[in-house]
Coordinates of C-alpha atoms in Angstrom, one line a residue:
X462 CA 25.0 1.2 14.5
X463 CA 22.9 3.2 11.9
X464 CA 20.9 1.0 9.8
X465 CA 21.9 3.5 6.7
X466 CA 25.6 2.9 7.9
X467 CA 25.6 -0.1 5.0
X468 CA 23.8 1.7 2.2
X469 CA 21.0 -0.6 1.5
X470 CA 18.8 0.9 -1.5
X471 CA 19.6 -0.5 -4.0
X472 CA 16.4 0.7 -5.6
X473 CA 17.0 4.1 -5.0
X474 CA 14.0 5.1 -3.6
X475 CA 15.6 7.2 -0.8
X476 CA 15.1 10.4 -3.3
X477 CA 11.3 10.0 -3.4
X478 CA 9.9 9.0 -0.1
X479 CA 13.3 9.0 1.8
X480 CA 13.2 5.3 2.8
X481 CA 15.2 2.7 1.0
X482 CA 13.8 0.1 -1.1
X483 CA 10.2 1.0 -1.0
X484 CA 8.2 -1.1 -3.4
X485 CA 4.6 -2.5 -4.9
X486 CA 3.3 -5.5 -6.1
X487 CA 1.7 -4.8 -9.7
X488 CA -1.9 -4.7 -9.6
X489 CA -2.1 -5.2 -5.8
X490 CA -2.2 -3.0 -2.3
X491 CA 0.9 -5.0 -1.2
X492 CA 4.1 -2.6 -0.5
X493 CA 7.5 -3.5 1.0
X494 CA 10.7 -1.3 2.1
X495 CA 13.4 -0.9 4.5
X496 CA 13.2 0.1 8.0
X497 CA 11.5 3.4 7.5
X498 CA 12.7 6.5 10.1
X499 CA 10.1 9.1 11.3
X500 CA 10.3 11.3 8.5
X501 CA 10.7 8.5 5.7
X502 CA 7.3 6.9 7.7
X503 CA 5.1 10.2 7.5
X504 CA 6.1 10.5 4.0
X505 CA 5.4 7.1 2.7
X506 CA 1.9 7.0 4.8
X507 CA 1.7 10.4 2.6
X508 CA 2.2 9.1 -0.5
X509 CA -0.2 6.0 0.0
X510 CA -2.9 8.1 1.6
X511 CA -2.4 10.6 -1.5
X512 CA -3.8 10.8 -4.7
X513 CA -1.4 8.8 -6.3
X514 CA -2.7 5.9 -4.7
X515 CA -5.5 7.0 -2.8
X516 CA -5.8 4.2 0.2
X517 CA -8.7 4.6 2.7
X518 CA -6.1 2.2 5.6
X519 CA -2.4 2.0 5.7
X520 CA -1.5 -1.2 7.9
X521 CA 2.5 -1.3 8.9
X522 CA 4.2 -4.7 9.6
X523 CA 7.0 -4.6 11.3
X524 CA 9.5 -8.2 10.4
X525 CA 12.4 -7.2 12.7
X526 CA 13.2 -9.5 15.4
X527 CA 15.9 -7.2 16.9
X528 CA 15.6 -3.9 18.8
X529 CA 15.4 -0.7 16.8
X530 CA 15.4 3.0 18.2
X531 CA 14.4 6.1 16.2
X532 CA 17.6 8.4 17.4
X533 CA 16.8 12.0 15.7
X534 CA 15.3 10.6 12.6
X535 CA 17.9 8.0 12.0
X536 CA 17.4 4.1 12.9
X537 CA 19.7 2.5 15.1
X538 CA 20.3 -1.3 16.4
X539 CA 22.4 -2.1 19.2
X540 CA 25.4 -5.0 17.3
X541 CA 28.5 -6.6 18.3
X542 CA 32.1 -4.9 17.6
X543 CA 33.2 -8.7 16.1
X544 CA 30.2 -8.6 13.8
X545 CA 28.3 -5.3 13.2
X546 CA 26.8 -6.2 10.0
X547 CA 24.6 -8.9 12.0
X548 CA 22.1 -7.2 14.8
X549 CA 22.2 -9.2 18.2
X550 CA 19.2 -11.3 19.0
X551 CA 17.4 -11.1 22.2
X552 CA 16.2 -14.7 23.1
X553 CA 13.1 -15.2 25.1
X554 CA 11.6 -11.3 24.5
X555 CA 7.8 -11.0 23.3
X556 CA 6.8 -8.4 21.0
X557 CA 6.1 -5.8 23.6
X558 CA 9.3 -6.3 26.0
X559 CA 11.8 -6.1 23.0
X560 CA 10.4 -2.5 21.9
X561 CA 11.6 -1.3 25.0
X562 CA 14.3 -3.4 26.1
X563 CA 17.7 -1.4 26.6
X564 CA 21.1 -2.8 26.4
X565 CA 23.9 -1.2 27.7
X566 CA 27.3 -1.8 27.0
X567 CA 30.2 0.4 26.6
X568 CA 31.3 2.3 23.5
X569 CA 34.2 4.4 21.6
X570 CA 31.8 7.7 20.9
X571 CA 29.2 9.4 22.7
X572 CA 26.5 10.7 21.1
X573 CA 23.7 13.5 22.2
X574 CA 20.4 13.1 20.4
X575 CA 17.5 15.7 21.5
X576 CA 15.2 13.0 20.7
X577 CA 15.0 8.9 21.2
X578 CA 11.9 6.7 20.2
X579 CA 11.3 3.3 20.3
X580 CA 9.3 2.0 16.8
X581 CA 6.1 1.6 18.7
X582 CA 6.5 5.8 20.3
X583 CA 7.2 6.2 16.4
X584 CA 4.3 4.5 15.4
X585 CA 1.6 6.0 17.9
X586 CA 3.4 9.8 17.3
X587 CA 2.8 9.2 13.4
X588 CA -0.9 7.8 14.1
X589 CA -2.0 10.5 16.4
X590 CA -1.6 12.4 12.8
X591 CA -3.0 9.8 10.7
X592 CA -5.6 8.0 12.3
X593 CA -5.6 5.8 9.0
X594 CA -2.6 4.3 9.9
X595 CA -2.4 0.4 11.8
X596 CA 1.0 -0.8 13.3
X597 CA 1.6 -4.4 14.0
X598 CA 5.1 -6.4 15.3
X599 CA 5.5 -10.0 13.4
X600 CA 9.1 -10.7 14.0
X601 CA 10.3 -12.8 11.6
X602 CA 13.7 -15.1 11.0
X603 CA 15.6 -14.0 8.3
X604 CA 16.2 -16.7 6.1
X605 CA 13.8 -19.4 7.3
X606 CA 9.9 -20.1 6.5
X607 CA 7.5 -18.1 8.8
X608 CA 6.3 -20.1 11.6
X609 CA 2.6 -21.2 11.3
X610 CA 1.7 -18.8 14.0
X611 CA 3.1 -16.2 11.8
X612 CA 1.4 -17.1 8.9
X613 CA -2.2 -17.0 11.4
X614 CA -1.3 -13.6 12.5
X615 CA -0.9 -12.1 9.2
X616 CA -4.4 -14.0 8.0
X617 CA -5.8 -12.5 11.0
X618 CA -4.5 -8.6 10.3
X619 CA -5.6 -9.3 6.1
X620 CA -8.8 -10.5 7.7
X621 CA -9.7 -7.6 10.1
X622 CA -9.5 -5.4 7.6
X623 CA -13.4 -4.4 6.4
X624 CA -12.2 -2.1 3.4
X625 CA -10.6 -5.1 1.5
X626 CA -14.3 -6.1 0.4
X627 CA -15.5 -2.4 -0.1
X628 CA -12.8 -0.6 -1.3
X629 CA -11.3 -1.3 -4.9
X630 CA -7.8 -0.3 -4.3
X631 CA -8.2 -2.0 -0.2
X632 CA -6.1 -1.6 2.3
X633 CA -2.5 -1.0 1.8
X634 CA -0.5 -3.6 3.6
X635 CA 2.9 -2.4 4.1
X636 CA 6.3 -4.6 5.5
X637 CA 9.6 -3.5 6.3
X638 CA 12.9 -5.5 7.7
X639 CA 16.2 -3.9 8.0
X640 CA 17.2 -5.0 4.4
X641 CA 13.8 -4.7 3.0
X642 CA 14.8 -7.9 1.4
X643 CA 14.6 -11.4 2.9
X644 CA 11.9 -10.9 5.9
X645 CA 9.7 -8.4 3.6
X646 CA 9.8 -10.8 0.6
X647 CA 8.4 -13.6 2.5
X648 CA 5.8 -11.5 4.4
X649 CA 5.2 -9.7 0.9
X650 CA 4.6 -13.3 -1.0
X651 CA 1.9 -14.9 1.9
X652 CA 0.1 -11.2 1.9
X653 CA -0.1 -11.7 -1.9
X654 CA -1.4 -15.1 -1.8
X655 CA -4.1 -14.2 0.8
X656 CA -5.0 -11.2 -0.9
X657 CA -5.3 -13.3 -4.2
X658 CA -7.6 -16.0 -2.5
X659 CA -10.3 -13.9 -1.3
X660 CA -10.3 -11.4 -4.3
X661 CA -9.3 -14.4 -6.8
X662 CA -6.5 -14.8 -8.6
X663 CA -5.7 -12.6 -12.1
X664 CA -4.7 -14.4 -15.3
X665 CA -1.5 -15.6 -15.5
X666 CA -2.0 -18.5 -13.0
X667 CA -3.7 -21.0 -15.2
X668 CA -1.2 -23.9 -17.5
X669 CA -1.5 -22.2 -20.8
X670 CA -0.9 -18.8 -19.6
X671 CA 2.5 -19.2 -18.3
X672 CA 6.2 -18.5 -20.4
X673 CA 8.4 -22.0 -20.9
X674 CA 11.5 -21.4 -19.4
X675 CA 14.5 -21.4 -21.5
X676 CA 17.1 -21.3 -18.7
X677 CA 20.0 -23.7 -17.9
X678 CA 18.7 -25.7 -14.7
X679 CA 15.3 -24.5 -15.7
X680 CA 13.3 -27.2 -13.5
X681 CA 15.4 -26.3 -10.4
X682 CA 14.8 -22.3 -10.9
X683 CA 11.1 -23.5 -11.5
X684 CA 11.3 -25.4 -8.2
X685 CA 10.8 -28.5 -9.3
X686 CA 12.7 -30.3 -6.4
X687 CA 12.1 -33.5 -5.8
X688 CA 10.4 -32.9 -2.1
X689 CA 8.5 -30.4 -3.9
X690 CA 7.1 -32.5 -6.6
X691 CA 6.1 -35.0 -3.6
X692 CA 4.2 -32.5 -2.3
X693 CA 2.0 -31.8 -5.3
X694 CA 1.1 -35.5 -5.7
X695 CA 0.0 -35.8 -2.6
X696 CA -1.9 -32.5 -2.6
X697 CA -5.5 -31.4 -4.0
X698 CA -4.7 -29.5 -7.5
X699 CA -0.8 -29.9 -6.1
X700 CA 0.1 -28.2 -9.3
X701 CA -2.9 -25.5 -9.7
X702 CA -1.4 -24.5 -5.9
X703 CA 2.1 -24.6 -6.8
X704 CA 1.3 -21.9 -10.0
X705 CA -0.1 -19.7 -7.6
X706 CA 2.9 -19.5 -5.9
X707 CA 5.1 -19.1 -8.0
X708 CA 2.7 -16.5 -9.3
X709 CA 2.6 -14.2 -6.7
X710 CA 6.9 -15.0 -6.1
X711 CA 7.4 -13.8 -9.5
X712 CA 5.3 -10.5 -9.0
X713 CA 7.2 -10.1 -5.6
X714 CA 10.2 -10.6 -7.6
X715 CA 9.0 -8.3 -10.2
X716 CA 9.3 -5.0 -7.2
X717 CA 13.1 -5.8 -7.1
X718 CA 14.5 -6.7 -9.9
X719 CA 18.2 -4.8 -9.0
X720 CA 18.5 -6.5 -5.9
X721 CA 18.5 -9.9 -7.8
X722 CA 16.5 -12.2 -5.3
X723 CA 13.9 -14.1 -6.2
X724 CA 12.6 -16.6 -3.4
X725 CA 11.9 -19.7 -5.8
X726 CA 15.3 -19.2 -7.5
X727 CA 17.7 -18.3 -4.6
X728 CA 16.9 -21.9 -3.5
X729 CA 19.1 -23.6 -6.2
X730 CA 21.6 -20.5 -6.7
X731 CA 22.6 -20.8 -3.1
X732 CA 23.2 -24.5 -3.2
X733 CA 24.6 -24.2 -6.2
X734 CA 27.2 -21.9 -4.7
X735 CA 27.5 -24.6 -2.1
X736 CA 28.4 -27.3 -4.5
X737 CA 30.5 -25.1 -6.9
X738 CA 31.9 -22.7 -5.0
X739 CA 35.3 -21.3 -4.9
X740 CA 37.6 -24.2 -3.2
X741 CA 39.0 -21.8 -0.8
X742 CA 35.8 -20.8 0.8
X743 CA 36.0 -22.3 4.7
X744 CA 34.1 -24.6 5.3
X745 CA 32.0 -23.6 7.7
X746 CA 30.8 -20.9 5.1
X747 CA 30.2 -23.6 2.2
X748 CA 27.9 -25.5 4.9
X749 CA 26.2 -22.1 5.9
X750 CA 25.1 -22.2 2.3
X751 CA 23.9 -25.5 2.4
X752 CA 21.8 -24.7 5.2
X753 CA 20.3 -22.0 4.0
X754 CA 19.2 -23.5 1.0
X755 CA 17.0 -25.9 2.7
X756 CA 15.6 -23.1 4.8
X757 CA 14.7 -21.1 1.7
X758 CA 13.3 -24.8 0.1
X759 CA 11.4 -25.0 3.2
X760 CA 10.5 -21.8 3.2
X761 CA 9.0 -22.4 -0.8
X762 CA 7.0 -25.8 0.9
X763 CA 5.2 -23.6 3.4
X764 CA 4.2 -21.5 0.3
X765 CA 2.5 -24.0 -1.2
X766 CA 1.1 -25.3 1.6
X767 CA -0.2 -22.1 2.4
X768 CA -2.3 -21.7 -0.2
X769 CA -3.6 -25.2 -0.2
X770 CA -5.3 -24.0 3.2
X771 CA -6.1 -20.8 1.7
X772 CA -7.7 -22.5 -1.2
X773 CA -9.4 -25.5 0.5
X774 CA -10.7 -23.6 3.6
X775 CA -12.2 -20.5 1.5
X776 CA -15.4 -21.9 2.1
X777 CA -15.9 -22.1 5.8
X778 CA -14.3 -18.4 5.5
X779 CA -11.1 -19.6 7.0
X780 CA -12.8 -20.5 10.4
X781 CA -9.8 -23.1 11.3
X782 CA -6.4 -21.7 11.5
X783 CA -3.5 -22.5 9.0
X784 CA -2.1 -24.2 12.6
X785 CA -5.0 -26.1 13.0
X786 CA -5.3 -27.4 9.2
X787 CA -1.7 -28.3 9.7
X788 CA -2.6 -30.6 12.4
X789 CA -6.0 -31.6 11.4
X790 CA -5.5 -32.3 7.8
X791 CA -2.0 -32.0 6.3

């Protein structure tokens, strides 16, 4: 099924560098979009490369777990007939098998394309051209927390990168999902906080410097859950961390504004349509959103533990892993 097939930019950005949903952090080299096809990839590798923005590296992370092929410049992912706006998983694949893993199952149309690629033939075609250009695979669950692996892999790519300490602008670090949404947000959020612990973090972070909220539910859509509140007792500066967060999750939120999703809020919004939804809803839906809600709550712990590590090992440079730390000390 074409990924385009269910008209996902919502921030119309399709017109300008002809992938959906392509956005930036304000005031940092941290960029997010859709699943970008051959020509919308050479075009936003353009635009960052460009004047505009002027980046001396443009490092691609791929957050799709499923298989993607590049079909004649349009994205494609193999799904089931009784559910083609999910993609099918493939259990048990590493990163390199599931780039070129083919499944083959029978189908109403036949299609000719003069030209098929796999995202990483995409990827090495576009940086024959641009040898500024880095490609990495971090496949990624949708709606849960990145595993602490994940979060190690990312700090490693952030880490490799020399021009993030000589170059003002640095490195522009670049995710894309299908949606551009759930997977990119969370990738977008930990870059963001890694980003702001080695360069520090701008003003905006500190007690004084932050808007009251004057919203109904305000300490829920401020993610002051109980679990959450636990965790900044029991944590160093609990509540310095926690402002960093929700720092850099209101900048992400800031890039998509139209899509309405903001990973602190979507917590309580999603239970809330749990516990006050529409009676008819089945309820194997209603408990779908109760799950989720504690994923995306989980998801907001990790944060903040996240940056605790980020903040506490700055000194040793990060030497032990957020893994290790995880063990070791939380």
């Amino acid at each position: 099924v074409a990924d385009e097939e269910f008209g996902m930019d919502v921030l119309s950005t399709q017109r300008e560098v002809e992938v959906s949903n392509f956005r930036k952090v304000p005031g940092l080299p941290v960029y997010g979009m859709c699943q970008p096809n051959r020509k919308g990839l050479e075009k936003v590798i353009g635009l960052l490369t460009g004047p505009k923005y002027a980046h001396p590296r443009v490092v691609v992370v791929n957050l799709r777990e499923d298989l993607v092929i590049d079909c004649d410049g349009e994205t494609f992912s193999p799904r089931e007939l009784k559910n083609i706006s999910e993609h099918m998983p493939y259990k048990g694949l590493n990163s390199a098998e599931i780039e070129v893993y083919v499944d083959v199952n029978s189908t109403h149309e036949t299609r000719e394309f003069s030209s098929v690629l796999t995202m990483r033939e995409m990827f090495d075609e576009q940086m024959r051209r641009t040898p500024l250009l880095s490609y990495y695979r971090l496949p990624a669950p949708k709606d849960k927390a990145m595993e602490e692996r994940d979060f190690d892999h990312l700090m490693n790519i952030v880490s490799s990168l020399e021009e993030i300490y000589t170059d003002e602008d640095g490195p522009a670090l670049v995710f894309s999902c299908e949606s551009g949404k759930e997977r990119t947000t969370t990738a977008m959020v930990a870059a963001c906080l890694i980003y702001c612990n080695k360069k520090g973090f701008p003003a905006g972070t500190k007690p004084d410097e932050q808007d009251p909220a004057c919203v109904p539910n305000a300490k829920y859509t401020l993610g002051e859950f109980s679990v959450i509140r636990h965790l900044m007792r029991v944590l160093p500066n609990g509540p310095q961390r926690k402002r960093e967060v929700d720092y850099c999750l209101d900048k992400v939120s800031e890039t998509m504004t139209p899509m309405h999703y903001h990973a602190r809020e979507v917590i309580f919004s999603t239970f809330h349509k749990y516990k006050y939804g529409c009676s008819d809803v089945p309820r194997d839906e209603k408990l779908d959103l109760r799950k989720r809600s504690l994923y995306y709550l989980e998801r907001y712990f990790y944060f903040i533990l996240f940056n605790t590590y980020l903040n506490m090992e700055r000194r040793s440079k990060w030497d032990r892993s957020f893994s290790q730390w995880m063990t070791e000390v939380a």
